[in-house]
Amino acid sequence: MTSRERTSESLEQWVPRTLLGKMIQGGRIASIEEVFMGGLQIREPQIVNVLLPDLQEEVININLVQKQTDAGEKSRFKAIVAIGNRDGYIGLGAGKASQVRTAIEKAAADARLKIIPVRRGCGSWECGCGKPHSIPFQIEGKCGSVKVVVIPGPRGLGLVASEVSKVILGLAGIRDCWTRSYGSTRTIPSFAYAVFDALKKTYSLITPTDWVK
Ligand SMILES: [Zn+2]
């Protein structure tokens, strides 16, 4: 079965293949927080669909990839898709296929498997409201030659960022921040992955016990 068929099948027809999937379908795990607290790996995109029904999807980039094979030149599309619930969860994934639509569906399924929690907060010294409208501290992410720095901002600032960053930060549920970027920032896939890498740091910079509470 291709991932396209997997993502388009309805949840009622979903037959979980993993223990985690079975636990979720059986109601033994009811929230995505439990999945991350337990350090469990998500290997089926449907898990995310069940636990985060308000998920939104955005196509970040589509590229035509030419590949030389024995049978001649083969062209495929590569899609990058971001998913998020605008409330602390974001995923970024990639997919390749000979049809654009299939590449997007593969990328959307991959993004679900790559989903991460994003710690939000008010790290802005100018603001200090304590509400989770921004990030708790400055974070940095890298991909290839691209580096992105995300800086906490005061309430009402909005997202001072490029279009791609705005989409990803918005899907993660961040409303106010500044961003700085370095390197070949016009390479959209690298840029998107650098923002995603930065968001991973909101939790990886502290010990897991900090956020289990
Ligand atoms: Zn604030």
mmCIF file of N, CA and C in Angstrom, residues 57-147:
data_model
loop_
_atom_site.group_PDB
_atom_site.id
_atom_site.type_symbol
_atom_site.label_atom_id
_atom_site.label_comp_id
_atom_site.label_asym_id
_atom_site.label_seq_id
_atom_site.Cartn_x
_atom_site.Cartn_y
_atom_site.Cartn_z
ATOM 1 N N GLU A 57 -2.616 21.944 7.247
ATOM 2 C CA GLU A 57 -1.524 21.570 6.349
ATOM 3 C C GLU A 57 -1.173 22.721 5.430
ATOM 4 N N GLU A 58 0.112 22.941 5.179
ATOM 5 C CA GLU A 58 0.533 23.955 4.213
ATOM 6 C C GLU A 58 1.652 23.385 3.341
ATOM 7 N N VAL A 59 1.518 23.566 2.038
ATOM 8 C CA VAL A 59 2.595 23.155 1.134
ATOM 9 C C VAL A 59 3.655 24.255 1.155
ATOM 10 N N ILE A 60 4.873 23.890 1.528
ATOM 11 C CA ILE A 60 5.952 24.872 1.653
ATOM 12 C C ILE A 60 6.702 25.036 0.326
ATOM 13 N N ASN A 61 6.913 23.930 -0.364
ATOM 14 C CA ASN A 61 7.703 23.991 -1.587
ATOM 15 C C ASN A 61 7.457 22.766 -2.472
ATOM 16 N N ILE A 62 7.546 22.989 -3.791
ATOM 17 C CA ILE A 62 7.508 21.863 -4.734
ATOM 18 C C ILE A 62 8.636 22.062 -5.749
ATOM 19 N N ASN A 63 9.445 21.030 -5.916
ATOM 20 C CA ASN A 63 10.583 21.075 -6.831
ATOM 21 C C ASN A 63 10.485 19.962 -7.855
ATOM 22 N N LEU A 64 10.981 20.228 -9.042
ATOM 23 C CA LEU A 64 11.099 19.162 -10.024
ATOM 24 C C LEU A 64 12.507 18.596 -9.905
ATOM 25 N N VAL A 65 12.589 17.288 -9.668
ATOM 26 C CA VAL A 65 13.897 16.653 -9.489
ATOM 27 C C VAL A 65 14.172 15.758 -10.691
ATOM 28 N N GLN A 66 15.267 16.037 -11.401
ATOM 29 C CA GLN A 66 15.640 15.210 -12.550
ATOM 30 C C GLN A 66 16.682 14.198 -12.107
ATOM 31 N N LYS A 67 16.481 12.978 -12.518
ATOM 32 C CA LYS A 67 17.430 11.955 -12.113
ATOM 33 C C LYS A 67 17.797 11.106 -13.322
ATOM 34 N N GLN A 68 19.114 10.882 -13.496
ATOM 35 C CA GLN A 68 19.583 10.064 -14.610
ATOM 36 C C GLN A 68 19.540 8.593 -14.198
ATOM 37 N N THR A 69 18.799 7.784 -14.936
ATOM 38 C CA THR A 69 18.764 6.346 -14.633
ATOM 39 C C THR A 69 19.190 5.579 -15.871
ATOM 40 N N ASP A 70 19.297 4.262 -15.759
ATOM 41 C CA ASP A 70 19.669 3.418 -16.907
ATOM 42 C C ASP A 70 18.651 3.562 -18.039
ATOM 43 N N ALA A 71 17.420 3.771 -17.671
ATOM 44 C CA ALA A 71 16.353 3.873 -18.662
ATOM 45 C C ALA A 71 16.214 5.284 -19.224
ATOM 46 N N GLY A 72 17.125 6.195 -18.844
ATOM 47 C CA GLY A 72 17.048 7.566 -19.333
ATOM 48 C C GLY A 72 16.772 8.538 -18.207
ATOM 49 N N GLU A 73 16.286 9.711 -18.559
ATOM 50 C CA GLU A 73 16.034 10.718 -17.543
ATOM 51 C C GLU A 73 14.658 10.526 -16.906
ATOM 52 N N LYS A 74 14.660 10.634 -15.610
ATOM 53 C CA LYS A 74 13.416 10.418 -14.894
ATOM 54 C C LYS A 74 13.119 11.677 -14.092
ATOM 55 N N SER A 75 11.929 12.245 -14.249
ATOM 56 C CA SER A 75 11.638 13.432 -13.447
ATOM 57 C C SER A 75 10.570 13.132 -12.406
ATOM 58 N N ARG A 76 10.827 13.651 -11.213
ATOM 59 C CA ARG A 76 9.901 13.456 -10.107
ATOM 60 C C ARG A 76 9.716 14.783 -9.402
ATOM 61 N N PHE A 77 8.640 14.879 -8.665
ATOM 62 C CA PHE A 77 8.404 16.085 -7.891
ATOM 63 C C PHE A 77 8.762 15.810 -6.435
ATOM 64 N N LYS A 78 9.358 16.839 -5.826
ATOM 65 C CA LYS A 78 9.644 16.733 -4.410
ATOM 66 C C LYS A 78 8.843 17.821 -3.691
ATOM 67 N N ALA A 79 8.033 17.396 -2.748
ATOM 68 C CA ALA A 79 7.207 18.354 -2.005
ATOM 69 C C ALA A 79 7.664 18.432 -0.558
ATOM 70 N N ILE A 80 7.550 19.631 0.000
ATOM 71 C CA ILE A 80 7.789 19.837 1.435
ATOM 72 C C ILE A 80 6.471 20.360 2.019
ATOM 73 N N VAL A 81 5.990 19.689 3.043
ATOM 74 C CA VAL A 81 4.704 20.070 3.646
ATOM 75 C C VAL A 81 4.887 20.272 5.148
ATOM 76 N N ALA A 82 4.257 21.330 5.675
ATOM 77 C CA ALA A 82 4.246 21.570 7.123
ATOM 78 C C ALA A 82 2.849 21.293 7.648
ATOM 79 N N ILE A 83 2.778 20.696 8.835
ATOM 80 C CA ILE A 83 1.487 20.491 9.490
ATOM 81 C C ILE A 83 1.590 21.058 10.914
ATOM 82 N N GLY A 84 0.448 21.486 11.444
ATOM 83 C CA GLY A 84 0.462 22.013 12.805
ATOM 84 C C GLY A 84 -0.945 22.235 13.300
ATOM 85 N N ASN A 85 -1.086 22.394 14.621
ATOM 86 C CA ASN A 85 -2.428 22.622 15.175
ATOM 87 C C ASN A 85 -2.582 24.067 15.667
ATOM 88 N N ARG A 86 -1.604 24.920 15.373
ATOM 89 C CA ARG A 86 -1.575 26.312 15.826
ATOM 90 C C ARG A 86 -1.630 26.408 17.347
ATOM 91 N N ASP A 87 -1.219 25.329 18.014
ATOM 92 C CA ASP A 87 -1.289 25.315 19.468
ATOM 93 C C ASP A 87 -0.196 24.407 20.053
ATOM 94 N N GLY A 88 1.036 24.572 19.567
ATOM 95 C CA GLY A 88 2.146 23.875 20.203
ATOM 96 C C GLY A 88 2.635 22.600 19.540
ATOM 97 N N TYR A 89 2.096 22.263 18.364
ATOM 98 C CA TYR A 89 2.612 21.087 17.654
ATOM 99 C C TYR A 89 2.885 21.425 16.202
ATOM 100 N N ILE A 90 4.067 21.017 15.713
ATOM 101 C CA ILE A 90 4.457 21.296 14.331
ATOM 102 C C ILE A 90 5.224 20.103 13.753
ATOM 103 N N GLY A 91 5.011 19.850 12.478
ATOM 104 C CA GLY A 91 5.759 18.800 11.795
ATOM 105 C C GLY A 91 6.143 19.282 10.408
ATOM 106 N N LEU A 92 7.282 18.798 9.917
ATOM 107 C CA LEU A 92 7.732 19.166 8.578
ATOM 108 C C LEU A 92 8.192 17.890 7.887
ATOM 109 N N GLY A 93 7.696 17.669 6.681
ATOM 110 C CA GLY A 93 8.046 16.426 6.007
ATOM 111 C C GLY A 93 8.240 16.610 4.522
ATOM 112 N N ALA A 94 8.860 15.603 3.892
ATOM 113 C CA ALA A 94 9.132 15.655 2.461
ATOM 114 C C ALA A 94 8.617 14.389 1.791
ATOM 115 N N GLY A 95 8.274 14.514 0.516
ATOM 116 C CA GLY A 95 7.820 13.352 -0.246
ATOM 117 C C GLY A 95 8.139 13.515 -1.716
ATOM 118 N N LYS A 96 8.498 12.402 -2.367
ATOM 119 C CA LYS A 96 8.812 12.430 -3.800
ATOM 120 C C LYS A 96 7.871 11.502 -4.548
ATOM 121 N N ALA A 97 7.432 11.955 -5.726
ATOM 122 C CA ALA A 97 6.583 11.112 -6.569
ATOM 123 C C ALA A 97 6.558 11.685 -7.979
ATOM 124 N N SER A 98 6.069 10.892 -8.931
ATOM 125 C CA SER A 98 6.010 11.387 -10.312
ATOM 126 C C SER A 98 4.834 12.348 -10.499
ATOM 127 N N GLN A 99 3.888 12.330 -9.574
ATOM 128 C CA GLN A 99 2.775 13.277 -9.638
ATOM 129 C C GLN A 99 2.842 14.226 -8.445
ATOM 130 N N VAL A 100 2.529 15.505 -8.698
ATOM 131 C CA VAL A 100 2.593 16.521 -7.646
ATOM 132 C C VAL A 100 1.699 16.149 -6.463
ATOM 133 N N ARG A 101 0.471 15.763 -6.783
ATOM 134 C CA ARG A 101 -0.496 15.444 -5.741
ATOM 135 C C ARG A 101 0.001 14.319 -4.814
ATOM 136 N N THR A 102 0.594 13.303 -5.411
ATOM 137 C CA THR A 102 1.109 12.183 -4.618
ATOM 138 C C THR A 102 2.303 12.623 -3.775
ATOM 139 N N ALA A 103 3.154 13.474 -4.355
ATOM 140 C CA ALA A 103 4.319 13.976 -3.612
ATOM 141 C C ALA A 103 3.848 14.755 -2.381
ATOM 142 N N ILE A 104 2.798 15.552 -2.550
ATOM 143 C CA ILE A 104 2.261 16.352 -1.435
ATOM 144 C C ILE A 104 1.685 15.420 -0.364
ATOM 145 N N GLU A 105 0.965 14.397 -0.785
ATOM 146 C CA GLU A 105 0.367 13.479 0.197
ATOM 147 C C GLU A 105 1.434 12.700 0.964
ATOM 148 N N LYS A 106 2.490 12.318 0.243
ATOM 149 C CA LYS A 106 3.595 11.620 0.923
ATOM 150 C C LYS A 106 4.276 12.540 1.928
ATOM 151 N N ALA A 107 4.468 13.807 1.515
ATOM 152 C CA ALA A 107 5.118 14.784 2.405
ATOM 153 C C ALA A 107 4.240 15.056 3.630
ATOM 154 N N ALA A 108 2.925 15.111 3.423
ATOM 155 C CA ALA A 108 1.999 15.368 4.536
ATOM 156 C C ALA A 108 2.021 14.211 5.532
ATOM 157 N N ALA A 109 2.128 12.994 5.017
ATOM 158 C CA ALA A 109 2.204 11.817 5.900
ATOM 159 C C ALA A 109 3.532 11.821 6.655
ATOM 160 N N ASP A 110 4.611 12.167 5.952
ATOM 161 C CA ASP A 110 5.943 12.231 6.574
ATOM 162 C C ASP A 110 5.975 13.305 7.672
ATOM 163 N N ALA A 111 5.322 14.446 7.393
ATOM 164 C CA ALA A 111 5.281 15.544 8.375
ATOM 165 C C ALA A 111 4.617 15.091 9.673
ATOM 166 N N ARG A 112 3.618 14.230 9.561
ATOM 167 C CA ARG A 112 2.930 13.707 10.760
ATOM 168 C C ARG A 112 3.872 12.846 11.594
ATOM 169 N N LEU A 113 4.731 12.093 10.903
ATOM 170 C CA LEU A 113 5.677 11.234 11.628
ATOM 171 C C LEU A 113 6.788 12.054 12.286
ATOM 172 N N LYS A 114 6.999 13.277 11.778
ATOM 173 C CA LYS A 114 8.088 14.126 12.293
ATOM 174 C C LYS A 114 7.569 15.161 13.288
ATOM 175 N N ILE A 115 6.331 15.046 13.698
ATOM 176 C CA ILE A 115 5.730 16.071 14.562
ATOM 177 C C ILE A 115 6.481 16.222 15.893
ATOM 178 N N ILE A 116 6.594 17.467 16.340
ATOM 179 C CA ILE A 116 7.278 17.753 17.616
ATOM 180 C C ILE A 116 6.444 18.744 18.441
ATOM 181 N N PRO A 117 6.595 18.676 19.777
ATOM 182 C CA PRO A 117 5.967 19.713 20.598
ATOM 183 C C PRO A 117 6.834 20.969 20.605
ATOM 184 N N VAL A 118 6.202 22.116 20.623
ATOM 185 C CA VAL A 118 6.927 23.381 20.673
ATOM 186 C C VAL A 118 6.578 24.071 21.987
ATOM 187 N N ARG A 119 7.616 24.393 22.754
ATOM 188 C CA ARG A 119 7.390 25.068 24.022
ATOM 189 C C ARG A 119 7.238 26.556 23.752
ATOM 190 N N ARG A 120 6.131 27.094 24.196
ATOM 191 C CA ARG A 120 5.921 28.518 24.008
ATOM 192 C C ARG A 120 5.992 29.252 25.343
ATOM 193 N N GLY A 121 6.107 30.540 25.277
ATOM 194 C CA GLY A 121 6.215 31.321 26.503
ATOM 195 C C GLY A 121 6.343 32.786 26.155
ATOM 196 N N CYS A 122 6.622 33.588 27.161
ATOM 197 C CA CYS A 122 6.865 35.006 26.921
ATOM 198 C C CYS A 122 8.296 35.293 27.337
ATOM 199 N N GLY A 123 9.212 35.137 26.403
ATOM 200 C CA GLY A 123 10.621 35.365 26.709
ATOM 201 C C GLY A 123 11.051 36.785 26.424
ATOM 202 N N SER A 124 10.079 37.653 26.173
ATOM 203 C CA SER A 124 10.400 39.034 25.812
ATOM 204 C C SER A 124 10.534 39.896 27.064
ATOM 205 N N TRP A 125 11.686 40.520 27.234
ATOM 206 C CA TRP A 125 11.892 41.366 28.423
ATOM 207 C C TRP A 125 11.023 42.614 28.363
ATOM 208 N N GLU A 126 10.628 43.019 27.153
ATOM 209 C CA GLU A 126 9.789 44.210 27.011
ATOM 210 C C GLU A 126 8.353 43.927 27.393
ATOM 211 N N CYS A 127 8.008 42.644 27.404
ATOM 212 C CA CYS A 127 6.611 42.254 27.573
ATOM 213 C C CYS A 127 6.391 41.697 28.981
ATOM 214 N N GLY A 128 6.919 40.523 29.238
ATOM 215 C CA GLY A 128 6.828 39.944 30.581
ATOM 216 C C GLY A 128 5.430 39.577 31.022
ATOM 217 N N CYS A 129 4.526 39.347 30.072
ATOM 218 C CA CYS A 129 3.139 39.043 30.431
ATOM 219 C C CYS A 129 2.985 37.611 30.945
ATOM 220 N N GLY A 130 3.949 36.751 30.605
ATOM 221 C CA GLY A 130 3.895 35.369 31.084
ATOM 222 C C GLY A 130 2.976 34.459 30.280
ATOM 223 N N LYS A 131 2.329 34.998 29.264
ATOM 224 C CA LYS A 131 1.421 34.167 28.453
ATOM 225 C C LYS A 131 2.201 33.505 27.293
ATOM 226 N N PRO A 132 1.711 32.372 26.812
ATOM 227 C CA PRO A 132 2.479 31.631 25.786
ATOM 228 C C PRO A 132 2.281 32.132 24.354
ATOM 229 N N HIS A 133 2.492 33.440 24.132
ATOM 230 C CA HIS A 133 2.269 34.000 22.788
ATOM 231 C C HIS A 133 3.541 33.998 21.938
ATOM 232 N N SER A 134 4.677 33.745 22.584
ATOM 233 C CA SER A 134 5.957 33.762 21.861
ATOM 234 C C SER A 134 6.736 32.509 22.251
ATOM 235 N N ILE A 135 8.053 32.607 22.268
ATOM 236 C CA ILE A 135 8.883 31.486 22.723
ATOM 237 C C ILE A 135 9.562 31.885 24.031
ATOM 238 N N PRO A 136 9.986 30.913 24.850
ATOM 239 C CA PRO A 136 10.526 31.265 26.171
ATOM 240 C C PRO A 136 11.923 31.891 26.137
ATOM 241 N N PHE A 137 12.676 31.610 25.081
ATOM 242 C CA PHE A 137 14.041 32.150 24.977
ATOM 243 C C PHE A 137 14.454 32.130 23.512
ATOM 244 N N GLN A 138 15.561 32.778 23.220
ATOM 245 C CA GLN A 138 16.046 32.817 21.837
ATOM 246 C C GLN A 138 16.505 31.432 21.388
ATOM 247 N N ILE A 139 16.147 31.067 20.167
ATOM 248 C CA ILE A 139 16.533 29.761 19.646
ATOM 249 C C ILE A 139 17.189 29.917 18.268
ATOM 250 N N GLU A 140 18.003 28.927 17.919
ATOM 251 C CA GLU A 140 18.718 28.940 16.649
ATOM 252 C C GLU A 140 18.559 27.609 15.947
ATOM 253 N N GLY A 141 18.410 27.643 14.633
ATOM 254 C CA GLY A 141 18.332 26.397 13.886
ATOM 255 C C GLY A 141 19.184 26.466 12.636
ATOM 256 N N LYS A 142 19.625 25.287 12.165
ATOM 257 C CA LYS A 142 20.473 25.237 10.980
ATOM 258 C C LYS A 142 20.026 24.153 10.025
ATOM 259 N N CYS A 143 20.225 24.402 8.755
ATOM 260 C CA CYS A 143 20.096 23.350 7.750
ATOM 261 C C CYS A 143 20.975 23.750 6.585
ATOM 262 N N GLY A 144 21.966 22.922 6.285
ATOM 263 C CA GLY A 144 22.923 23.266 5.234
ATOM 264 C C GLY A 144 23.616 24.567 5.581
ATOM 265 N N SER A 145 23.585 25.521 4.650
ATOM 266 C CA SER A 145 24.269 26.795 4.875
ATOM 267 C C SER A 145 23.344 27.822 5.517
ATOM 268 N N VAL A 146 22.088 27.423 5.757
ATOM 269 C CA VAL A 146 21.116 28.381 6.280
ATOM 270 C C VAL A 146 21.037 28.314 7.798
ATOM 271 N N LYS A 147 21.075 29.500 8.411
ATOM 272 C CA LYS A 147 20.912 29.590 9.855
ATOM 273 C C LYS A 147 19.770 30.565 10.151
#
